[in-house]
Coordinates of C-alpha atoms and ligand atoms in Angstrom, one line a residue:
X1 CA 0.0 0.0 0.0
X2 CA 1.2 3.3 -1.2
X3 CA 1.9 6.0 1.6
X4 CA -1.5 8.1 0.9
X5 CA -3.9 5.2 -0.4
X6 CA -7.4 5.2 1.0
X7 CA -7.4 9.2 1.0
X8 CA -10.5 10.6 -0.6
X9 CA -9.8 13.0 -3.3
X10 CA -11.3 16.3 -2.9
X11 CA -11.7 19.9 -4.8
X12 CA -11.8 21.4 -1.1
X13 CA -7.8 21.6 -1.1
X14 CA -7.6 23.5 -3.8
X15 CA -9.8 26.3 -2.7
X16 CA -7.1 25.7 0.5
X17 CA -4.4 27.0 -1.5
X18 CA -6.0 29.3 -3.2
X19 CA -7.0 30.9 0.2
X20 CA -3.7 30.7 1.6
X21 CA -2.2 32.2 -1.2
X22 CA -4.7 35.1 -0.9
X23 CA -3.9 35.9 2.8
X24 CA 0.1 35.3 1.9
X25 CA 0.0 32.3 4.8
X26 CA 1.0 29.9 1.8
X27 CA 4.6 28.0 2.7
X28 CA 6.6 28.8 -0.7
X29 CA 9.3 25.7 -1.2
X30 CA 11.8 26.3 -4.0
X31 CA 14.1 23.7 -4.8
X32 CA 17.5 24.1 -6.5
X33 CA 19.0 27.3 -5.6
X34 CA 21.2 28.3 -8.5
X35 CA 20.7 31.5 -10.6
X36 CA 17.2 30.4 -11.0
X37 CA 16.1 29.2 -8.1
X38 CA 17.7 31.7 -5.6
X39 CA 16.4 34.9 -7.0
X40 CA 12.8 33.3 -7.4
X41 CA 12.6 32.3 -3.4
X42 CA 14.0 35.7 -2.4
X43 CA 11.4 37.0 -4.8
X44 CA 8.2 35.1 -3.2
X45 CA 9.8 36.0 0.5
X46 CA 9.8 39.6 -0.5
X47 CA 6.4 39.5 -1.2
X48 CA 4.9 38.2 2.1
X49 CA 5.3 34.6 1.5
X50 CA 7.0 32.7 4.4
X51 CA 10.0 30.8 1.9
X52 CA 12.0 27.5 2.1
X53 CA 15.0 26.9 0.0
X54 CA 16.1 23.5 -0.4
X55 CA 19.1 22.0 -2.0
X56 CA 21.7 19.2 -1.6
X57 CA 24.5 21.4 -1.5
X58 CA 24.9 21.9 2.4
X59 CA 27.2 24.6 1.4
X60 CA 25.1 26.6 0.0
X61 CA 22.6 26.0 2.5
X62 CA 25.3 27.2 5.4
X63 CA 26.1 30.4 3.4
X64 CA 22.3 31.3 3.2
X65 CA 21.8 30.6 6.6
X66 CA 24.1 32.8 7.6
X67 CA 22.6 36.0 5.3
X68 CA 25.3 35.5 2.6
X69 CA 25.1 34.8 -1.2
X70 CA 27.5 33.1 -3.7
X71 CA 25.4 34.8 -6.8
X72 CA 27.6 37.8 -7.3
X73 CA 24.6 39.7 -8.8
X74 CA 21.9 39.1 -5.6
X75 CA 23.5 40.5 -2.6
X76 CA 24.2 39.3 0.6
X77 CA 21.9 41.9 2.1
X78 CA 19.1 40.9 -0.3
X79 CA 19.5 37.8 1.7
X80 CA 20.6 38.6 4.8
X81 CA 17.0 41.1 5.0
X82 CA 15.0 37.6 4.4
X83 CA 16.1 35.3 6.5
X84 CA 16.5 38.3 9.5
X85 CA 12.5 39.0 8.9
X86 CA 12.4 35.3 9.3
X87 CA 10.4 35.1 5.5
X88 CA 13.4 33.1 3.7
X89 CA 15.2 30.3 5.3
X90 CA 17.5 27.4 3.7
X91 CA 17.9 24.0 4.4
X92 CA 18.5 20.3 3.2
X93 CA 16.3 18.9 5.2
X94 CA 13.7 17.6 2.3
X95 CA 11.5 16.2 5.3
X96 CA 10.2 20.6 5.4
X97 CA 8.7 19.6 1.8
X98 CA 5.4 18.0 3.7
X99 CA 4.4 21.5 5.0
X100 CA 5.1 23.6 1.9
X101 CA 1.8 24.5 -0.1
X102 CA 3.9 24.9 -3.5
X103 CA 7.1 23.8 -4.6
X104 CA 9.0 25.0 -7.1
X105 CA 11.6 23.2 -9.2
X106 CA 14.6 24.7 -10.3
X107 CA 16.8 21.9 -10.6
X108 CA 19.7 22.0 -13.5
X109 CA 18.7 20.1 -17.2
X110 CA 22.0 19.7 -18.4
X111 CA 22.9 17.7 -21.8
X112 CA 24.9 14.1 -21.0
X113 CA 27.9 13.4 -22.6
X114 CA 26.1 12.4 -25.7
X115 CA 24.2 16.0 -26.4
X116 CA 21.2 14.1 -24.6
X117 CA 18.8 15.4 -22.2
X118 CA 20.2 14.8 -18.9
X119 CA 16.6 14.8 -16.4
X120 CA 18.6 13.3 -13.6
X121 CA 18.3 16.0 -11.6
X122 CA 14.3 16.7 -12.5
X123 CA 13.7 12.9 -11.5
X124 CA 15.9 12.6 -8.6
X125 CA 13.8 16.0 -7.3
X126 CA 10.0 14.4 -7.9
X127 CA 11.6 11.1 -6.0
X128 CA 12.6 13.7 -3.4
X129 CA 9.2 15.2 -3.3
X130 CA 7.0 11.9 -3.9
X131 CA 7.2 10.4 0.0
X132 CA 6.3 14.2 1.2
X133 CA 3.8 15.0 -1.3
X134 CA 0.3 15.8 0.3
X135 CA -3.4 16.7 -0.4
X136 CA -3.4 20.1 -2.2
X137 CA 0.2 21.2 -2.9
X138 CA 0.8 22.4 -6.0
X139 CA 4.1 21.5 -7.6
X140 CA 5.5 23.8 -10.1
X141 CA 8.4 22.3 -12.2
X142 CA 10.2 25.5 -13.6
X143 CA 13.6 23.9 -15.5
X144 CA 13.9 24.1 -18.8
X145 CA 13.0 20.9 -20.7
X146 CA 11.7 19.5 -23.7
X147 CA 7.2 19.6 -24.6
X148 CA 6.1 16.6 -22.3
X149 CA 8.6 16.3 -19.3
X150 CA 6.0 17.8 -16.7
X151 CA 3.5 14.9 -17.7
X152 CA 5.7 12.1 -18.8
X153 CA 8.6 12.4 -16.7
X154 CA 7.6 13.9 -12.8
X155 CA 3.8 13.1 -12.8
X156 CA 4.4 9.3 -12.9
X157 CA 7.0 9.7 -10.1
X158 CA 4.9 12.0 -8.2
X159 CA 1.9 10.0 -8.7
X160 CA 4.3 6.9 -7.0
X161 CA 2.8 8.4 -3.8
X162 CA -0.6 7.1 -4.5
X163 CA -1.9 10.8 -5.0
X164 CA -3.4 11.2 -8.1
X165 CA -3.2 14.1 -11.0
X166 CA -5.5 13.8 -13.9
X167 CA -4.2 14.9 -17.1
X168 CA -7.5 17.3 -18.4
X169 CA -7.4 18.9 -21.7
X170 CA -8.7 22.6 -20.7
X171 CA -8.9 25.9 -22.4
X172 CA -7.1 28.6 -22.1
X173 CA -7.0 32.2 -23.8
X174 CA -3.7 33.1 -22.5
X175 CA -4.8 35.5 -19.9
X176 CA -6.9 33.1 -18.1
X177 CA -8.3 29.3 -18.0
X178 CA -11.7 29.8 -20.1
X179 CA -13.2 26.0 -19.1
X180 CA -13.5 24.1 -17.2
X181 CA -13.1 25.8 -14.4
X182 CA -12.5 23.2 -12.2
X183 CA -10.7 19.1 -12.4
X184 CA -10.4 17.3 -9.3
X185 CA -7.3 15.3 -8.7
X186 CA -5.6 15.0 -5.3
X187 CA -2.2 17.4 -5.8
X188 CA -1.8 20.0 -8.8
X189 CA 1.2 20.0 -11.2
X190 CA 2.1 22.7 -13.2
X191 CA 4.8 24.1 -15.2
X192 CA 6.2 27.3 -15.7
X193 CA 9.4 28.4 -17.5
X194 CA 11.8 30.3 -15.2
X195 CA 12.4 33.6 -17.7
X196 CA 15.9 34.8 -15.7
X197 CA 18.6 36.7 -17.3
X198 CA 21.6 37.0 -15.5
X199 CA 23.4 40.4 -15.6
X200 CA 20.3 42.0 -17.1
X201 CA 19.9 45.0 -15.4
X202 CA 16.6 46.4 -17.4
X203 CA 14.3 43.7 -16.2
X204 CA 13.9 42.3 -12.5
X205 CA 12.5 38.8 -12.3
X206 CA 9.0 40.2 -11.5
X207 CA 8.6 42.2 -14.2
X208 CA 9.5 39.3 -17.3
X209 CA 5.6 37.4 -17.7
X210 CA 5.4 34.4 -16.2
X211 CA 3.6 31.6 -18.3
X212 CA 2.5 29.0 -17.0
X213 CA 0.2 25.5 -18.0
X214 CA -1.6 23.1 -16.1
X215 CA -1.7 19.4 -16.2
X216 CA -5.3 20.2 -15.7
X217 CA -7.8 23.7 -15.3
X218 CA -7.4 23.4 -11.5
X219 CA -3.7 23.0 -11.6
X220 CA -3.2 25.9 -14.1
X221 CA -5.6 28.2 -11.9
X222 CA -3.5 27.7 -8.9
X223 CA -0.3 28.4 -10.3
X224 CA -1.5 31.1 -12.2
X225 CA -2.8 32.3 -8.9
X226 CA 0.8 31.6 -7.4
X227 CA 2.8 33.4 -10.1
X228 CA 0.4 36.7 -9.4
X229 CA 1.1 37.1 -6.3
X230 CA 4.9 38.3 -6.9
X231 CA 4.8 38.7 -10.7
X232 CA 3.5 41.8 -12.7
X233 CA 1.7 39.6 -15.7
X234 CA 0.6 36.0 -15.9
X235 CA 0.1 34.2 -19.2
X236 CA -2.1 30.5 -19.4
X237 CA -1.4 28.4 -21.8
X238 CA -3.6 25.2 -22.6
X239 CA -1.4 22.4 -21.3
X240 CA 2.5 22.1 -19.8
X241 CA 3.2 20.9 -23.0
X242 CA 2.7 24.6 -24.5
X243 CA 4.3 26.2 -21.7
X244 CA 7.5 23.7 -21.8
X245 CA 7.9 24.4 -26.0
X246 CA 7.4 28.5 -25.2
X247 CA 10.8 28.1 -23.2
X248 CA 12.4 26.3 -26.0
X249 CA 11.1 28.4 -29.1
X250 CA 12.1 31.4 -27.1
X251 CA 16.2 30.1 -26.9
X252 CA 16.0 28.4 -30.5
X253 CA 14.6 31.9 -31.4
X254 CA 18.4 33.8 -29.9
X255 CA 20.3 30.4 -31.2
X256 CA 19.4 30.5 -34.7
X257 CA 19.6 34.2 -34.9
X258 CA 22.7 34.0 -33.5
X259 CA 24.0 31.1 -35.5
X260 CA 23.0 33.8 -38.4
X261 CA 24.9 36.9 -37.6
X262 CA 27.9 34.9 -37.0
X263 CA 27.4 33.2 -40.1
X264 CA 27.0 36.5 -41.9
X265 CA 30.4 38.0 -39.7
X266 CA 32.9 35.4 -41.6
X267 CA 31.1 36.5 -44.6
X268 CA 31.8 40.1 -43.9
X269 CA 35.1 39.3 -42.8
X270 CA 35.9 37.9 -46.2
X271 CA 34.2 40.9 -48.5
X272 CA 35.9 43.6 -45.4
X273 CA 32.6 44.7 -44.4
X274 CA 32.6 45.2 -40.8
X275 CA 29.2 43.2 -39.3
X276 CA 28.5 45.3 -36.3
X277 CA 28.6 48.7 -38.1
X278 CA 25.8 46.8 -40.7
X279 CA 24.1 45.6 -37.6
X280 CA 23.9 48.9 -35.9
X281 CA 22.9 50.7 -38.9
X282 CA 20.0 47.6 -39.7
X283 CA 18.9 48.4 -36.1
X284 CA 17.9 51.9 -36.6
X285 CA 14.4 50.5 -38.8
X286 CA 12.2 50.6 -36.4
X287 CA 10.1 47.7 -37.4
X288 CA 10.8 43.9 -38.3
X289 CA 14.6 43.8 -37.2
X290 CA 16.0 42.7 -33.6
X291 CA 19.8 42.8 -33.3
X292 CA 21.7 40.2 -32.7
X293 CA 25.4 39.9 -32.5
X294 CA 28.0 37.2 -33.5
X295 CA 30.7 36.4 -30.8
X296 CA 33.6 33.7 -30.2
X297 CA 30.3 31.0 -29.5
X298 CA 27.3 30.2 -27.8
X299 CA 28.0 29.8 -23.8
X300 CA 25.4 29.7 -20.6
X301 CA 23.5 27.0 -19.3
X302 CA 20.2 27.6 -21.9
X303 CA 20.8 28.9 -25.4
X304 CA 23.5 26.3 -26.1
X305 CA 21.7 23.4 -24.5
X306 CA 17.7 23.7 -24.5
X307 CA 17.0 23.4 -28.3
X308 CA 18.9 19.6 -28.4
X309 CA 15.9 18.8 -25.9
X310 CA 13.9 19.5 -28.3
X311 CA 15.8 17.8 -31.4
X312 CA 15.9 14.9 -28.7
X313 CA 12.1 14.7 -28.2
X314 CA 11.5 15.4 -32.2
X315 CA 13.1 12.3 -33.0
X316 CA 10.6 10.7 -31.6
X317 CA 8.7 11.9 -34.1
X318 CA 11.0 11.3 -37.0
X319 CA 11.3 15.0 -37.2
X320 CA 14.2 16.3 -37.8
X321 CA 14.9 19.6 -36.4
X322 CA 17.1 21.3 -39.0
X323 CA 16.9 25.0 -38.2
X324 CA 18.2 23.9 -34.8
X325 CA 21.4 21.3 -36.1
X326 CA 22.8 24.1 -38.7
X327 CA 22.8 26.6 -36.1
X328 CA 24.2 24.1 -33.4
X329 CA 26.7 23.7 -36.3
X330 CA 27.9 27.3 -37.0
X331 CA 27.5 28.2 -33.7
X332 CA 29.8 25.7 -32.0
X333 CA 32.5 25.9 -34.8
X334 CA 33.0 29.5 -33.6
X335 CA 35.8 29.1 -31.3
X336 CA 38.0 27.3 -34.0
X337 CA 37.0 29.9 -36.1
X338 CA 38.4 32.1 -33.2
X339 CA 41.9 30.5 -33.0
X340 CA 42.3 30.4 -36.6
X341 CA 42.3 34.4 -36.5
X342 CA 44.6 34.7 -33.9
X343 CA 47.0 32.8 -35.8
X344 CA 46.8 34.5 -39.1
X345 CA 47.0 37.2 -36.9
X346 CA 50.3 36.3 -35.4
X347 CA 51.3 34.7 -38.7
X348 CA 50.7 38.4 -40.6
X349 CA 53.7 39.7 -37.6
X350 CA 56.0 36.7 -38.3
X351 CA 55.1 34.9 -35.1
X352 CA 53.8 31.1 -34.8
X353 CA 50.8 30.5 -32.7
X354 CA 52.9 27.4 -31.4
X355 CA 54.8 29.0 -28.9
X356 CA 53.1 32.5 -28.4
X357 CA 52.3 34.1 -25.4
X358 CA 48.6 34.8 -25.5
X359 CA 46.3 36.5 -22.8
X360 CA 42.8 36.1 -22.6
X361 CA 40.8 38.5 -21.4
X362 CA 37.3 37.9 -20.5
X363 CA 36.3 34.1 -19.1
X364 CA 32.8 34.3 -18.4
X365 CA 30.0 33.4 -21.1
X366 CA 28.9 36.8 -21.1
X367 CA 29.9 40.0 -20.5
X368 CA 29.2 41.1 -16.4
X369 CA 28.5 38.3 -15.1
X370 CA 30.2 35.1 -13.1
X371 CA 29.3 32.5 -15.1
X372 CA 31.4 30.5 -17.1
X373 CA 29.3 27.2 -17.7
X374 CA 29.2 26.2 -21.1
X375 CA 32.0 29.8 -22.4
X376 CA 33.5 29.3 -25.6
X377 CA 36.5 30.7 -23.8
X378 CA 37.4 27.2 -22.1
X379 CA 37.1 25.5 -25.4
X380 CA 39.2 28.5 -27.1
X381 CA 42.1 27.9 -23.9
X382 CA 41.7 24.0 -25.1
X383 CA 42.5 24.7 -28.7
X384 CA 45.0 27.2 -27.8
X385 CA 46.7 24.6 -25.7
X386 CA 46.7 22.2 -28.2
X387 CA 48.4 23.9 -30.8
X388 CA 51.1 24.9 -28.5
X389 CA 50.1 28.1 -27.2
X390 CA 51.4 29.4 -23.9
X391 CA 48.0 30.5 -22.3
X392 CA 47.2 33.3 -19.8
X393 CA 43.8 35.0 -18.8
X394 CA 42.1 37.5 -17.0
X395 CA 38.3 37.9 -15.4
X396 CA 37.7 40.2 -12.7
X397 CA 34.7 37.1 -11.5
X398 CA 37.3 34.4 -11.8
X399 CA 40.3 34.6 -10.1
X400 CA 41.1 31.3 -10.4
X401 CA 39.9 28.6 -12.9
X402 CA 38.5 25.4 -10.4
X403 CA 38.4 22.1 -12.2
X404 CA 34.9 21.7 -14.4
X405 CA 33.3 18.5 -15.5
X406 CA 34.9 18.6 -19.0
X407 CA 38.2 20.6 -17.9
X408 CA 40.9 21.6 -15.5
X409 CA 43.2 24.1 -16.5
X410 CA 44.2 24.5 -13.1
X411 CA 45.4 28.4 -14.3
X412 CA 45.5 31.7 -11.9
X413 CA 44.5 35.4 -13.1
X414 CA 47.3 37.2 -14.3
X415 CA 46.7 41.2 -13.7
X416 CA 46.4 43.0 -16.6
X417 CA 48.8 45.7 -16.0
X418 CA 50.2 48.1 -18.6
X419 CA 53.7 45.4 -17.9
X420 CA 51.7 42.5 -18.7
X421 CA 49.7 43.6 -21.4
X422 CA 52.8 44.5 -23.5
X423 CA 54.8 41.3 -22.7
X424 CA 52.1 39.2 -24.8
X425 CA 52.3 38.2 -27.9
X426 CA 48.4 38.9 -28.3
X427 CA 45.8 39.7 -26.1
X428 CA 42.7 38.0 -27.1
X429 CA 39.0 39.4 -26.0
X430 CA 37.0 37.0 -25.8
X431 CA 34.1 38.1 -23.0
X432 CA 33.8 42.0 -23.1
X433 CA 33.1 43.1 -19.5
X434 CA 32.4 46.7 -19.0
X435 CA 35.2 47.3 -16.5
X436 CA 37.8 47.0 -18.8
X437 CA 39.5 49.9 -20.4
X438 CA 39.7 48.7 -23.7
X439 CA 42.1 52.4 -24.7
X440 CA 44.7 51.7 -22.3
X441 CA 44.5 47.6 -23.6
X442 CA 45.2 48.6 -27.1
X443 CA 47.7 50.9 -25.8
X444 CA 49.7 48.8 -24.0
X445 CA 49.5 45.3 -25.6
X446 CA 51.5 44.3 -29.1
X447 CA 48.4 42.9 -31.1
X448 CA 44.6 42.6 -30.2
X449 CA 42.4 40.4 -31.2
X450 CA 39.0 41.3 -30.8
X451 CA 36.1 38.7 -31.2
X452 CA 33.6 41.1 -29.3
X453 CA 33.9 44.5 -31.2
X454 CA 34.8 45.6 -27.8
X455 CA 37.3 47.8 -28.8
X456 CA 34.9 49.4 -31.2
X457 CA 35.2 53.0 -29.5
X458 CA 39.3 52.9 -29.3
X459 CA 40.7 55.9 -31.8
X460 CA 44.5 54.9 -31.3
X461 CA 46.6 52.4 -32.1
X462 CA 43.5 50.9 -34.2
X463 CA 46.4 49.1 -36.7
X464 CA 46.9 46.9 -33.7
X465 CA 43.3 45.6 -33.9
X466 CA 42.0 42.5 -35.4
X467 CA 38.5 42.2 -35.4
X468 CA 37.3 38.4 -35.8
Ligands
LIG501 N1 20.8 30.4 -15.4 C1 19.9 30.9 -16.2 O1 20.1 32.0 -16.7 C2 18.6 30.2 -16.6 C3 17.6 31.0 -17.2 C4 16.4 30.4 -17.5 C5 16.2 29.0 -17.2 N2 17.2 28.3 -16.6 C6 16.9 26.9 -16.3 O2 16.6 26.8 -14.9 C7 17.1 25.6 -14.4 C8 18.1 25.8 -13.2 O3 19.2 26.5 -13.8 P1 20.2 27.3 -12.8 O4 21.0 28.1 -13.7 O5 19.5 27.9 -11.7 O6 21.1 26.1 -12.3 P2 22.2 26.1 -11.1 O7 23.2 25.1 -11.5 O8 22.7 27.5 -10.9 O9 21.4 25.7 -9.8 C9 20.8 24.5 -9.6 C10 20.8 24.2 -8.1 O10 20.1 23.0 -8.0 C11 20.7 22.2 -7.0 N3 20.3 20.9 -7.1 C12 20.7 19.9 -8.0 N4 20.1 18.8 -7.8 C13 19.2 19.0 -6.8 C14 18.3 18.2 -6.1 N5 18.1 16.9 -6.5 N6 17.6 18.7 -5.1 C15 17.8 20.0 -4.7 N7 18.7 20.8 -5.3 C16 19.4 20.3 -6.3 C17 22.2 22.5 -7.2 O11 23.0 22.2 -6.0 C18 22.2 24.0 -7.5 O12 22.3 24.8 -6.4 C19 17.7 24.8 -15.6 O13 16.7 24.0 -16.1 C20 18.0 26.0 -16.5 O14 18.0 25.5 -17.9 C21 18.4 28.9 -16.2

């Protein structure tokens, strides 16, 4: 006998949420607290809602605890306000899960080693949650996945607990659950695509829409309901199906556009047109164009990795996803593309790149931020090293390079100092943070290359640029 068997199944605790979630007594439980998940539970504490972090990392858990942060962009004080007003506490204690009225999954959905969808971390979560699961919690999985994880993959494992979910077809005008109103079922499931941009400074979390779709009407009504309490807009869609492929058109959308201004910058560089001035000056119609710009490769934990979900789950149905291969294609052939300049580069002075003394500058994926998972940089310091390159870099977020899943360069920051900059054979830009001074760079160091444009407002010393 399953843990809740011989439990009558009732609409009454869904009108429980929706009335705790009204008078802000609701227990918020958010688990996974990365980038995603962090922000989000600070987010629902700041609006009233007594908040639970979980995670398995105990030292994360101990650094929250104590009103600290390891996101460089959320402030200690952001946290250390929470958890003093008592609204925001962490733990790993998954036991807490029983007496939360919504969770919240923000768990990482990586690719494995063959480019497939890793849901390890999505299952191992709903296991987590299954022996805790009760009557009327609403279970929200937020991490980006593929059309069909929500029902296919955790509503099984949730449903393990003997708690039962109907899947309901229900309509849905993207403001609000048309009919039916209502669908029974013992729990609700939900899911609802986290939105977050790291470094953006334009848009806090509560002010991108939240979408979200039900496994059923009741379930898409309470997290709709949820998401309004500490959001500005809410958008319903008709199933979690919808809501899981609006993620993943949204990131194919930036891959593929990106995959095409890159593809259009080696033709540029060929005919010497220079990309970013034709970019800028394409961005001044005001209708029908949105910029995007080429770079040394796709890096970050979404744009490079969520549209092979979906070229996973399309194979299922002998679809092939080409839009999404060709851009994966140009896209991830950027860094090579990258070395190859800086050796024609150093090949145009007389130099070999075998040898050279090369300093990176810029580690993360993008500029501002302290992210490096997925930066073309690490795969540029691979290539470099391979060819015989002697390989130094610089990122005022990482002072040192700790060993990764896929490498361990085991190098140290070197300083960029007027000294250093000019004993280097070439300084290569690959991340363009904004507290560089990208004069006194040019000024100081022998050859740049540039794969950013970063150097685009430098008036000197311009012969010492290569622009890739
Ligand atoms: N980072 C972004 O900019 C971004 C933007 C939009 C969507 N997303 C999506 O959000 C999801 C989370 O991404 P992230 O960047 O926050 O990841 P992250 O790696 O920063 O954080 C994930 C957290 O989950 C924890 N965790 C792993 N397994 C767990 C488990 N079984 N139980 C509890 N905690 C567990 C990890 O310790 C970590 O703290 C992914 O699906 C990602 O694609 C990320």
């Amino acid at each position: 006998m399953t843990m809740n068997e011989g439990r009558p199944a009732s609409l009454e605790t869904t009108t429980t949420v929706h009335s705790r979630l009204q008078n802000k007594t609701a227990q918020i439980g958010v688990i996974g607290l990365g980038y995603v998940g962090l922000p989000l539970g600070l987010l629902f504490a700041r609006n009233g809602f007594p908040t639970t972090g979980f995670d398995i990392d105990q030292a994360k858990v101990d650094v929250l605890e104590k009103g600290g942060s390891y996101i460089r962009h959320i402030p200690g004080s952001a946290v250390t306000e929470q958890v003093e007003k008592k609204a925001f506490r962490a733990t790993a204690n998954f036991a807490l899960l029983e007496t939360m009225d919504a969770i919240l999954i923000c768990v990482p959905t990586p690719l494995d080693r063959h480019r497939e969808p890793d849901l390890s971390f999505v299952r191992n979560t709903a296991q987590d949650i299954a022996p805790h699961l009760r009557r009327g919690q609403l279970v929200v999985l937020e991490s980006t996945t593929y059309p069909g994880t929500t029902e296919e993959v955790v509503l099984p494992i949730l449903e393990q607990s003997g708690l039962k979910c109907p899947i309901l077809p229900y309509v849905a005008d993207g403001w609000r659950v048309i009919s039916p109103a209502e669908s029974g079922g013992d729990f609700l499931l939900a899911f609802s695509p986290e939105r977050e941009d790291p470094g953006n400074t334009e848009f806090q979390t509560h002010q991108v829409p939240k979408v979200v779709g039900g496994v059923n009407a009741s379930s898409a009504i309470a997290a709709q309901a949820l998401y309004a309490q500490a959001f500005e807009k809410t958008v319903v869609v008709s199933s979690t199906r919808a809501a899981e492929m609006t993620k993943i058109l949204e990131n194919t959308y930036r891959c593929v556009n990106i995959a095409l201004v890159n593809e259009l910058k080696l033709l540029c560089l060929r005919m010497g047109i220079d990309i970013w001035e034709v970019i800028h000056a394409a961005s001044t119609k005001p209708f029908g164009f949105k910029p995007f710009y080429p770079g040394p490769g796709l890096g970050g934990h979404c744009i490079p990795i969520d549209p092979f979900y979906l070229t996973w789950k399309a194979r299922e149905y002998e679809f092939p996803t080409r839009f999404i291969e060709l851009a994966g294609e140009i896209n991830s052939a950027m860094p090579e593309h990258v070395v190859a300049s800086l050796r024609d580069a150093l090949n145009a002075r007389k130099l070999c790149l075998q040898g050279a003394r090369i300093l990176i500058l810029g580690i993360a994926y993008k500029k501002d931020i302290d992210d490096l998972r997925e930066s073309p940089s690490l795969r540029i310091i691979d290539l470099l090293h391979d060819k015989g390159a002697q390989v130094d870099y610089h990122d005022p977020y990482f002072p040192r390079l700790h060993k990764m899943r896929k490498y361990d360069f085991g190098m140290v920051a070197i300083e960029p100092t007027a000294e250093a900059l000019a004993a280097y054979d070439a300084v290569l830009i690959v991340t363009d943070h904004s507290s560089y001074d990208y004069a006194s760079i040019v000024r100081h160091a022998r050859l740049v290359v540039d794969t950013r444009n970063a150097t685009k407002d430098v008036r000197e010393h311009r012969d010492k640029i290569v622009l890739c």
